PDB file of C-alpha atoms in Angstrom:
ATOM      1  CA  UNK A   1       3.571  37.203  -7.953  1.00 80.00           C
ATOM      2  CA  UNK A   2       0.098  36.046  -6.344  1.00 89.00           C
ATOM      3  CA  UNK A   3      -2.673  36.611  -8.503  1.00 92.00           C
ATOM      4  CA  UNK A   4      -6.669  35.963  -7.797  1.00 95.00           C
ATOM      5  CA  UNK A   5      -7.815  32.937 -10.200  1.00 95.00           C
ATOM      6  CA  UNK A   6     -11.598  31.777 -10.805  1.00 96.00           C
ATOM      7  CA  UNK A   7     -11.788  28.572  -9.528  1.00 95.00           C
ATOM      8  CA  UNK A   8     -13.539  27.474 -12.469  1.00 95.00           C
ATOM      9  CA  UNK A   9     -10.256  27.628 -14.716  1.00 96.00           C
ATOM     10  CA  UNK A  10      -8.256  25.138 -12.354  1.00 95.00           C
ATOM     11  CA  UNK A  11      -8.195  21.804 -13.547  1.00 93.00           C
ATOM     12  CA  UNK A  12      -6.687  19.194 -10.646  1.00 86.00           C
ATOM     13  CA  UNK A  13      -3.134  17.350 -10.729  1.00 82.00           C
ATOM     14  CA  UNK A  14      -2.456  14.655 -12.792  1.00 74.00           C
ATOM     15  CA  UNK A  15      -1.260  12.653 -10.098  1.00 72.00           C
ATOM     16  CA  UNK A  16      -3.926  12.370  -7.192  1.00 69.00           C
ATOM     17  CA  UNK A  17      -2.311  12.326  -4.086  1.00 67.00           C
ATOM     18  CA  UNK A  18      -5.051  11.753  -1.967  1.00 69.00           C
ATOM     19  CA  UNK A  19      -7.577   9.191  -1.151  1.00 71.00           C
ATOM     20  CA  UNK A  20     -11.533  10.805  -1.577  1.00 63.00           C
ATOM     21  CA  UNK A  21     -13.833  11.006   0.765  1.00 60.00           C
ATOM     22  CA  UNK A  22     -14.929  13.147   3.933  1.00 55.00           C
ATOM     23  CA  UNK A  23     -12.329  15.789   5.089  1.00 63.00           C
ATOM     24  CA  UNK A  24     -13.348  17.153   8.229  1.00 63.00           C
ATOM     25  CA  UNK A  25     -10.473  19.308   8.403  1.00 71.00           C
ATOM     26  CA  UNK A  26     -11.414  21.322   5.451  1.00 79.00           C
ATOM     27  CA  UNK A  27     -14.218  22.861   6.921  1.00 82.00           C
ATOM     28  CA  UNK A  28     -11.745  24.447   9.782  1.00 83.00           C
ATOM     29  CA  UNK A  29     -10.254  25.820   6.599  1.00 87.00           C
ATOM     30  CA  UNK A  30     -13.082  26.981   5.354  1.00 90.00           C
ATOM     31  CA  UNK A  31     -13.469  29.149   8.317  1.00 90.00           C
ATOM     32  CA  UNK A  32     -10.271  30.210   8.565  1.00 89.00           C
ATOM     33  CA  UNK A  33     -10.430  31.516   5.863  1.00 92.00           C
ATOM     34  CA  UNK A  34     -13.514  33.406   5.333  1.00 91.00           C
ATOM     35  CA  UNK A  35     -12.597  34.600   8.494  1.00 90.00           C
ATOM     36  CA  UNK A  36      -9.052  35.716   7.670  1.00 90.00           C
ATOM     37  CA  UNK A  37      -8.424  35.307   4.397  1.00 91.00           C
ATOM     38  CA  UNK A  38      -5.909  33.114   2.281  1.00 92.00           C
ATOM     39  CA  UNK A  39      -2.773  33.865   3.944  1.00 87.00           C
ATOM     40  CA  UNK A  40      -0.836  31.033   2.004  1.00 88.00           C
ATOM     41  CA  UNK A  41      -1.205  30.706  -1.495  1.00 91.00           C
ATOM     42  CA  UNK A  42      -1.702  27.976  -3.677  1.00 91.00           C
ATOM     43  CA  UNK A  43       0.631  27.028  -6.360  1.00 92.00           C
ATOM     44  CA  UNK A  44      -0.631  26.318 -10.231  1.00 94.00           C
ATOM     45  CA  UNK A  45       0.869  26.207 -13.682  1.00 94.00           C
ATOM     46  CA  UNK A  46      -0.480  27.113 -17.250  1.00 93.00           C
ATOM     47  CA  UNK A  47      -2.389  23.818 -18.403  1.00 92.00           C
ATOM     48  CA  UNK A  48      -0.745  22.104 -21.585  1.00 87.00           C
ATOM     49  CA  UNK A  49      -4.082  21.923 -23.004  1.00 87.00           C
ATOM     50  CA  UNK A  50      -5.720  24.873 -23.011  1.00 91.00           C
ATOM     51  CA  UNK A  51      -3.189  28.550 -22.497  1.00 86.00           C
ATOM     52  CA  UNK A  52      -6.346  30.209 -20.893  1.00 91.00           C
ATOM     53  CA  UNK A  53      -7.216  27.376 -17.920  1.00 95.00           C
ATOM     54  CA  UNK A  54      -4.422  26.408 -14.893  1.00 95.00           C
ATOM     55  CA  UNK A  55      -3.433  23.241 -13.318  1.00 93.00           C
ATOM     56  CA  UNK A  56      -2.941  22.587  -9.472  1.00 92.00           C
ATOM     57  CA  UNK A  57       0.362  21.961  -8.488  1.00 90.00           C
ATOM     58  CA  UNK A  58      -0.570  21.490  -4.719  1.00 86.00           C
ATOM     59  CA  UNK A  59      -2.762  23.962  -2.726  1.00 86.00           C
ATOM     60  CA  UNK A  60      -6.046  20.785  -3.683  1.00 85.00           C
ATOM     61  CA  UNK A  61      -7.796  21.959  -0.197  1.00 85.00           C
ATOM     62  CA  UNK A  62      -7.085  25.653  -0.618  1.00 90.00           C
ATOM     63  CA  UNK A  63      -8.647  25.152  -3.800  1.00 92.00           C
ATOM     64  CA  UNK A  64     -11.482  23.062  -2.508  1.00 90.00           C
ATOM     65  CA  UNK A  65     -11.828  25.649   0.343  1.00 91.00           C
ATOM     66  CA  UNK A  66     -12.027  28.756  -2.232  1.00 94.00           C
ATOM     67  CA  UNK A  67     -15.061  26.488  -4.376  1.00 94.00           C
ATOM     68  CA  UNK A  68     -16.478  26.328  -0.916  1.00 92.00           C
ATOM     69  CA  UNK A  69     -16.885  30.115  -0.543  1.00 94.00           C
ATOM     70  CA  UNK A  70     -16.908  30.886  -3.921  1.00 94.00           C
ATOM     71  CA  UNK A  71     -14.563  33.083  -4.411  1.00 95.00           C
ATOM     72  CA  UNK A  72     -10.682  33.123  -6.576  1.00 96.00           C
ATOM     73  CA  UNK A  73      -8.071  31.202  -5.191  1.00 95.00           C
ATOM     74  CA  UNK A  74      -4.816  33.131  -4.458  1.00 95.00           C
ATOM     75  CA  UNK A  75      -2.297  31.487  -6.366  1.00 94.00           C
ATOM     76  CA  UNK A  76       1.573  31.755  -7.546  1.00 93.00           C
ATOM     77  CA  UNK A  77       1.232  30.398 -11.388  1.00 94.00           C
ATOM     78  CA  UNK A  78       4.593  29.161 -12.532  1.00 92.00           C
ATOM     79  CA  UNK A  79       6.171  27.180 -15.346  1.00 92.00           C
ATOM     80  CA  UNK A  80       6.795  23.662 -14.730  1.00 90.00           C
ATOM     81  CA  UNK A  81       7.116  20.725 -16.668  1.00 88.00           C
ATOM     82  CA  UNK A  82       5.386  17.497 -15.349  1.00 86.00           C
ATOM     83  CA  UNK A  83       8.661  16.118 -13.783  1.00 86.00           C
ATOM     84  CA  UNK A  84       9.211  19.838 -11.597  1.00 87.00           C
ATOM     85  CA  UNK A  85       5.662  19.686 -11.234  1.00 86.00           C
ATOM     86  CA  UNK A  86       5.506  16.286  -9.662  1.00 85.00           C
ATOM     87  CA  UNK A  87       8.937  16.902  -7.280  1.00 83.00           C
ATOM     88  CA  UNK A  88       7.108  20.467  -6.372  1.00 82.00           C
ATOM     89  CA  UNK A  89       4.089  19.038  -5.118  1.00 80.00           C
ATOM     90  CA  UNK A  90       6.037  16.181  -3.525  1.00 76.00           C
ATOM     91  CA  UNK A  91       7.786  18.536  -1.422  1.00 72.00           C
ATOM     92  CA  UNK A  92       5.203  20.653  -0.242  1.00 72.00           C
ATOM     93  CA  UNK A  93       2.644  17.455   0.758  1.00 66.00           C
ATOM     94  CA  UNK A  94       6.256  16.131   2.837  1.00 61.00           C
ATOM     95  CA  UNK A  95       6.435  19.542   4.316  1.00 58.00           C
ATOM     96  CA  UNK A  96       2.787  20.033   5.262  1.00 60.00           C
ATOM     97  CA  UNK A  97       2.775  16.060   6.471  1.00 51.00           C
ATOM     98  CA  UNK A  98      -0.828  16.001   5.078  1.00 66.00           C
ATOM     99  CA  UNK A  99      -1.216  12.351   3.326  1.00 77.00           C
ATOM    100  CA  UNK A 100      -1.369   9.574   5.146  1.00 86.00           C
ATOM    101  CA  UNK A 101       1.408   6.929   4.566  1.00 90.00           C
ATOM    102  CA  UNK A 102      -1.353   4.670   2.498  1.00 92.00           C
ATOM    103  CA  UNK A 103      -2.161   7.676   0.211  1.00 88.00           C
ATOM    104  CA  UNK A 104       1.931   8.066  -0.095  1.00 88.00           C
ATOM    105  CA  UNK A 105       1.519   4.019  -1.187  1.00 92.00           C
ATOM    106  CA  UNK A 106      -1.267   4.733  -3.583  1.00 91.00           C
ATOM    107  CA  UNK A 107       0.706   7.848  -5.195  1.00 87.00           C
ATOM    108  CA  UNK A 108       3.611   5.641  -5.276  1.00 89.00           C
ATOM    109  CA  UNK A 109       2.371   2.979  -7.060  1.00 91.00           C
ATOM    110  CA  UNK A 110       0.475   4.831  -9.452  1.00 87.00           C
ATOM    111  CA  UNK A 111       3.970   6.398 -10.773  1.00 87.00           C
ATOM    112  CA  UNK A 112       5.597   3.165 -10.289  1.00 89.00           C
ATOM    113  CA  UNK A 113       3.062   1.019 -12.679  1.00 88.00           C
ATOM    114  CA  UNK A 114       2.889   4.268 -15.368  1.00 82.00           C
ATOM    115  CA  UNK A 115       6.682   3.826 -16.098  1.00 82.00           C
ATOM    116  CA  UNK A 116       7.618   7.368 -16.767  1.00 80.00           C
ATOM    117  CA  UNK A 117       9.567   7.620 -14.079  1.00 83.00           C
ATOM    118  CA  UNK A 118      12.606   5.889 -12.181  1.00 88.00           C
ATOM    119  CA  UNK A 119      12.365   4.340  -8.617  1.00 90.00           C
ATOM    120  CA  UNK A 120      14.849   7.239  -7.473  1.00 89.00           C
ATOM    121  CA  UNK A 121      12.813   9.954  -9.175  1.00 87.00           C
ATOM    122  CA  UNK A 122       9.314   8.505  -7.035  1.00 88.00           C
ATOM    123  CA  UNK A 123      11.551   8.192  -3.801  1.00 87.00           C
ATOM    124  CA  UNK A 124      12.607  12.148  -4.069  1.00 83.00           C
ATOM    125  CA  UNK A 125       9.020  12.836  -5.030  1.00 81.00           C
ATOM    126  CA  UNK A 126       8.067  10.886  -1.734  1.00 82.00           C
ATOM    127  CA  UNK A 127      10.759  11.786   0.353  1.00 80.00           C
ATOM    128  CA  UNK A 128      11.777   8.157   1.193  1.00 84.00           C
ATOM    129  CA  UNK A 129      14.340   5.476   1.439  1.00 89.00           C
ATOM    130  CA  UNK A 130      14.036   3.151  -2.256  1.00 89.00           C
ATOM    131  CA  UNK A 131      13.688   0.111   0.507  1.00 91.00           C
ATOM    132  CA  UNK A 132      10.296   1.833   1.655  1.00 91.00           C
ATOM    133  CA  UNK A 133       9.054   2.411  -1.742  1.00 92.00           C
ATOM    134  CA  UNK A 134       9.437  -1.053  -2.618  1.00 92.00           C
ATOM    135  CA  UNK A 135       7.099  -1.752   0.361  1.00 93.00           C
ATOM    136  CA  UNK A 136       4.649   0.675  -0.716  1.00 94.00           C
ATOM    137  CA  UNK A 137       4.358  -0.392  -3.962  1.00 93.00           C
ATOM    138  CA  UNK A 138       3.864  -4.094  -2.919  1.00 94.00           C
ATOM    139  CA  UNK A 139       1.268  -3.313  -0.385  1.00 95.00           C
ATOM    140  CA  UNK A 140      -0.649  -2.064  -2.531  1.00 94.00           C
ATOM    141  CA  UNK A 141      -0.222  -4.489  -5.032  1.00 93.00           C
ATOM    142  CA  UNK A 142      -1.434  -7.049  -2.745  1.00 93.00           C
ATOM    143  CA  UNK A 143      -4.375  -5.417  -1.880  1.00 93.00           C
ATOM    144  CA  UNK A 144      -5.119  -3.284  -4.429  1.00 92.00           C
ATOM    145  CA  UNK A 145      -6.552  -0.140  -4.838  1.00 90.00           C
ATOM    146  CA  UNK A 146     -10.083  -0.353  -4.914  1.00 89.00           C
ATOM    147  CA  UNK A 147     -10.084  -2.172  -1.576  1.00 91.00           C
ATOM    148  CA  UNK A 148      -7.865   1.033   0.099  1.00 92.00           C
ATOM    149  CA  UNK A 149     -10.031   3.404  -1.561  1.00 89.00           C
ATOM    150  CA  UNK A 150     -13.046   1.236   0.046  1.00 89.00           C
ATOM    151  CA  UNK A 151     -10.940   1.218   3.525  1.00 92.00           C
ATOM    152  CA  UNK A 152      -9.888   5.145   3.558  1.00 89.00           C
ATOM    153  CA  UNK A 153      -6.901   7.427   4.089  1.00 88.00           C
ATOM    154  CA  UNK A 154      -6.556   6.039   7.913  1.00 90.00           C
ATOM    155  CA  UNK A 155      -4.024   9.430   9.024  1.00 85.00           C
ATOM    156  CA  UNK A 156      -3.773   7.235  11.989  1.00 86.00           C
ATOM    157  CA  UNK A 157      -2.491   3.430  10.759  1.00 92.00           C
ATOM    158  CA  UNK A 158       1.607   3.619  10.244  1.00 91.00           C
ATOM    159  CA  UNK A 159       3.407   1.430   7.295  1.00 93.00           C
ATOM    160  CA  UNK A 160       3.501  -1.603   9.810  1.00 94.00           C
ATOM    161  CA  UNK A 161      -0.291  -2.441   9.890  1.00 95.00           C
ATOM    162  CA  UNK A 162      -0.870  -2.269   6.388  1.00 96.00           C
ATOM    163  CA  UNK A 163       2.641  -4.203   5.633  1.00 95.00           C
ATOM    164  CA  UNK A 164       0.680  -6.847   8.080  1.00 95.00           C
ATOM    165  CA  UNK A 165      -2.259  -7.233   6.479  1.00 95.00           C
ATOM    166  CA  UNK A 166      -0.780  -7.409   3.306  1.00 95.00           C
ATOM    167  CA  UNK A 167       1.177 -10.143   4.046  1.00 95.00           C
ATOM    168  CA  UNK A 168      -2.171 -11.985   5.585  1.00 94.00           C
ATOM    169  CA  UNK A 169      -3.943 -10.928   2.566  1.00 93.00           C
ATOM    170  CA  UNK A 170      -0.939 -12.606   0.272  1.00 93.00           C
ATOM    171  CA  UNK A 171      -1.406 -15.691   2.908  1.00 92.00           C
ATOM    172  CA  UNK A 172      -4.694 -15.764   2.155  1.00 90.00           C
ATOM    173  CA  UNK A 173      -3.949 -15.815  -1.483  1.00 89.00           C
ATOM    174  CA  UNK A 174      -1.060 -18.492  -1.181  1.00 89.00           C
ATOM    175  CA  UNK A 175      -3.691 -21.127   0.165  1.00 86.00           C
ATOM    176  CA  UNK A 176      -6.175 -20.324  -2.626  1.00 86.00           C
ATOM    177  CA  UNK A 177      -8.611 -18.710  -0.087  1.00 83.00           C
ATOM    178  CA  UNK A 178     -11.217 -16.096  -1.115  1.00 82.00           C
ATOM    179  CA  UNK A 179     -11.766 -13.006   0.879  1.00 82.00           C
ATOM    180  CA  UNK A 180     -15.649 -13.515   1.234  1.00 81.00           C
ATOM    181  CA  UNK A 181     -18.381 -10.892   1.779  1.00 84.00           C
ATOM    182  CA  UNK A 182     -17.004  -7.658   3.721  1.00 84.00           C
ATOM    183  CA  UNK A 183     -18.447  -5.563   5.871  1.00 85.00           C
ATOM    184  CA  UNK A 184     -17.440  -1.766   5.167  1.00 86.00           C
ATOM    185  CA  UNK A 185     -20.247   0.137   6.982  1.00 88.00           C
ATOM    186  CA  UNK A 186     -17.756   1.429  10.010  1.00 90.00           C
ATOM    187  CA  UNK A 187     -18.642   5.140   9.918  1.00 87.00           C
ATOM    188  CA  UNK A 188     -14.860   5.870  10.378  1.00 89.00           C
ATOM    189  CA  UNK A 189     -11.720   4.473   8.067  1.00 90.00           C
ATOM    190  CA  UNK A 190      -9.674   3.273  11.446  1.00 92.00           C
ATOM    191  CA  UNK A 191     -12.530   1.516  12.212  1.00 93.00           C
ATOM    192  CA  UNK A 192     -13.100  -0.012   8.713  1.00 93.00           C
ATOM    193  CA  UNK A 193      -9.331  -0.875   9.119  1.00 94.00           C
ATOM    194  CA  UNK A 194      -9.759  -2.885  12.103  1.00 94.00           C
ATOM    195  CA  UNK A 195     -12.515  -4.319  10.455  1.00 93.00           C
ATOM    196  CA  UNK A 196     -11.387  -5.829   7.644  1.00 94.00           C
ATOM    197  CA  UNK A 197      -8.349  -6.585   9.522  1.00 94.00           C
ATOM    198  CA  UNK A 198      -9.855  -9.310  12.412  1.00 94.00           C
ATOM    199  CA  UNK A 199     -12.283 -10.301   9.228  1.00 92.00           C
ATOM    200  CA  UNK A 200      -9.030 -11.409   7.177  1.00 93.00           C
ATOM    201  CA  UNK A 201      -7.556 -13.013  10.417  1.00 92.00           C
ATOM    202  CA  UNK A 202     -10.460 -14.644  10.908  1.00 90.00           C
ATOM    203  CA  UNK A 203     -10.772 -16.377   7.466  1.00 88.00           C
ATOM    204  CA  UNK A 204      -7.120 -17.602   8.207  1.00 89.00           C
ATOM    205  CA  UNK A 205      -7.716 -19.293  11.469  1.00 88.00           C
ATOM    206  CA  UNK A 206     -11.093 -20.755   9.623  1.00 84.00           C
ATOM    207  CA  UNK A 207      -8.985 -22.428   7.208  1.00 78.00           C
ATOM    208  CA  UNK A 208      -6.739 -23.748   9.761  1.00 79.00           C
ATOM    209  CA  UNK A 209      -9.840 -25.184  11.512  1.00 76.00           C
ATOM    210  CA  UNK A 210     -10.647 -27.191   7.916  1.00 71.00           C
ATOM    211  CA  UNK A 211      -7.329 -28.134   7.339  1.00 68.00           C
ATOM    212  CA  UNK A 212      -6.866 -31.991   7.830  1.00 65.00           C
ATOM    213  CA  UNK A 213      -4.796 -32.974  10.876  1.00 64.00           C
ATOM    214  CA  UNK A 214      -1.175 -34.419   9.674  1.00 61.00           C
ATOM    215  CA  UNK A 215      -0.926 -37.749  10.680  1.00 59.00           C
ATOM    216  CA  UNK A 216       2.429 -39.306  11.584  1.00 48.00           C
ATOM    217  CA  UNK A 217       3.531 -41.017   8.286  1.00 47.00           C
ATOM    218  CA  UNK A 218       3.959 -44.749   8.825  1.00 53.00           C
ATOM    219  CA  UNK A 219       7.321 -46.278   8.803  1.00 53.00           C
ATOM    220  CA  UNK A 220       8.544 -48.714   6.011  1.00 55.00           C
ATOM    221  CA  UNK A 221       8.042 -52.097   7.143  1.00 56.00           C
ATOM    222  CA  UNK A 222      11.677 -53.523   8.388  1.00 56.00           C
ATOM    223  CA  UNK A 223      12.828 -55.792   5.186  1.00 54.00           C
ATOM    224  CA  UNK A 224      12.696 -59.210   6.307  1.00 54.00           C
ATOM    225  CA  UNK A 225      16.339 -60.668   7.118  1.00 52.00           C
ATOM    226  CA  UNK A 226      17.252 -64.038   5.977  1.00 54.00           C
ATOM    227  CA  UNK A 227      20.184 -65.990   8.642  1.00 51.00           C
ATOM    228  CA  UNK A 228      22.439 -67.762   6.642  1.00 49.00           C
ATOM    229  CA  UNK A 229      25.006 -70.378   7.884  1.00 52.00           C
ATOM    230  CA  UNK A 230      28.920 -70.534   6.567  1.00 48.00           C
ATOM    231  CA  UNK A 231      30.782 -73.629   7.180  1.00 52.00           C
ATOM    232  CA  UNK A 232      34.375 -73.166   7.298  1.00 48.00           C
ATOM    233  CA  UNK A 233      36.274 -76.051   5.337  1.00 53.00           C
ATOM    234  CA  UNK A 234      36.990 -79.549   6.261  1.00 53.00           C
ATOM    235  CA  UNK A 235      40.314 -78.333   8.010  1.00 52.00           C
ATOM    236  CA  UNK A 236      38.532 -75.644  10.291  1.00 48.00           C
ATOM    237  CA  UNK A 237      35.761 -75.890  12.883  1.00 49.00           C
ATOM    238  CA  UNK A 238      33.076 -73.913  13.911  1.00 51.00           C
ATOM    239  CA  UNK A 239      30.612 -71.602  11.754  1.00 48.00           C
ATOM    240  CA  UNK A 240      29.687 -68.079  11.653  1.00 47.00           C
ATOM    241  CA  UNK A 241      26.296 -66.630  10.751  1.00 49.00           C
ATOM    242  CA  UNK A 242      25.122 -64.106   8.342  1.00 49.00           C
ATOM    243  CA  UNK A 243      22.225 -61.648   8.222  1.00 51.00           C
ATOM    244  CA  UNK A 244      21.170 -61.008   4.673  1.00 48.00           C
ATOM    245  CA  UNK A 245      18.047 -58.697   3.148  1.00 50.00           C
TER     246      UNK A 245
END
């Protein structure tokens, strides 16, 4: 049943799923709907800490959207524990396609490192192979969160680039390199991407420059051979030589 709840009594997810910042698609949804009205509710469950206030399960932009126009949001409430919470909102962010793959990485890592639940548990939640949440979780690890967050959600960069620069940032971080001063003042995330990207390339191929050129090591010296002359006895003739170190 979809009741009308004042936003004020919605508290948001445990588990942030989403990177913050500017959402330019929310204010399409704004329009929509004070134009139209909520068509598609939100879902929410009775908060564990207080019986009169609610808890997103996922619907965060309808909500946001509702604060916007202030007015209730149109929501299902139903009772879940955190686990059927977590798998619920799981499935509807897979369904709706709305994080980006490094929000998926964030949200996966965040589970991973509290240690509540298992690896298969997070790969349901996420809808992917265990092989791909192992990559999540160690991009992130190598570049950690606050210098995502600093980056952005990037909708448009694919598990490949960030698995790249991770493994340039862990380069980096091999050869005892620091990162240096960073320019994040790209108005767009992509572009901050890119950024930081060539900037992290470009500290590599620096170091190269200032690495000493190998020389060829030298060769032992050839051990000096002493010739020594055998005599056969009285009886025999002739002599043979021997090379000895």
């Amino acid at each position: 049943m979809v009741r009308d709840i004042r936003t004020d009594l919605i508290d948001g997810s445990a588990y942030a799923d989403r990177i913050p910042g500017a959402d330019p698609a929310l204010d399409e949804l704004v329009e929509s709907i004070r134009e139209r009205g909520q068509l598609v509710p939100a879902l929410v469950r009775p908060s564990a800490a207080d019986p009169k206030r609610f808890e997103i399960v996922y619907g965060r932009r309808r909500l946001a959207a509702a604060r916007e126009l202030d007015q209730p949001l149109k929501a299902v409430v139903h009772e879940l524990d955190d686990l059927e919470a977590l798998i619920a909102q799981g499935a509807e962010n897979n369904q709706r396609l709305d994080p980006s793959f490094v929000e998926k990485a964030i949200f996966a890592h965040r589970l991973s490192e509290e240690g509540v639940y298992s690896t298969e548990v997070i790969a349901e939640v996420l809808s992917v192979h265990r092989s791909i949440l192992s990559r999540m979780t160690k991009i992130v690890a190598a570049l950690g969160e606050h210098l995502i967050l600093s980056i952005g959600p990037c909708h448009g960069t694919g598990r490949r680039p960030w698995e790249d620069l991770a493994d340039q940032v862990n380069l980096l971080a091999m050869k005892n390199l620091k990162l240096g001063e960073v320019d994040f003042s790209q108005e767009t995330d992509e572009d901050r991407f890119k950024a930081f990207a060539s900037h992290v390339r470009r500290r590599l191929a620096e170091a190269k420059a200032e690495e000493p050129t190998p020389t060829q090591a030298e060769e032992p010296a050839t051990p000096a051979v002493k010739r020594v002359k055998l005599k056969f006895g009285r009886r025999r003739k002739g002599s043979v030589y021997l090379d000895r170190n």
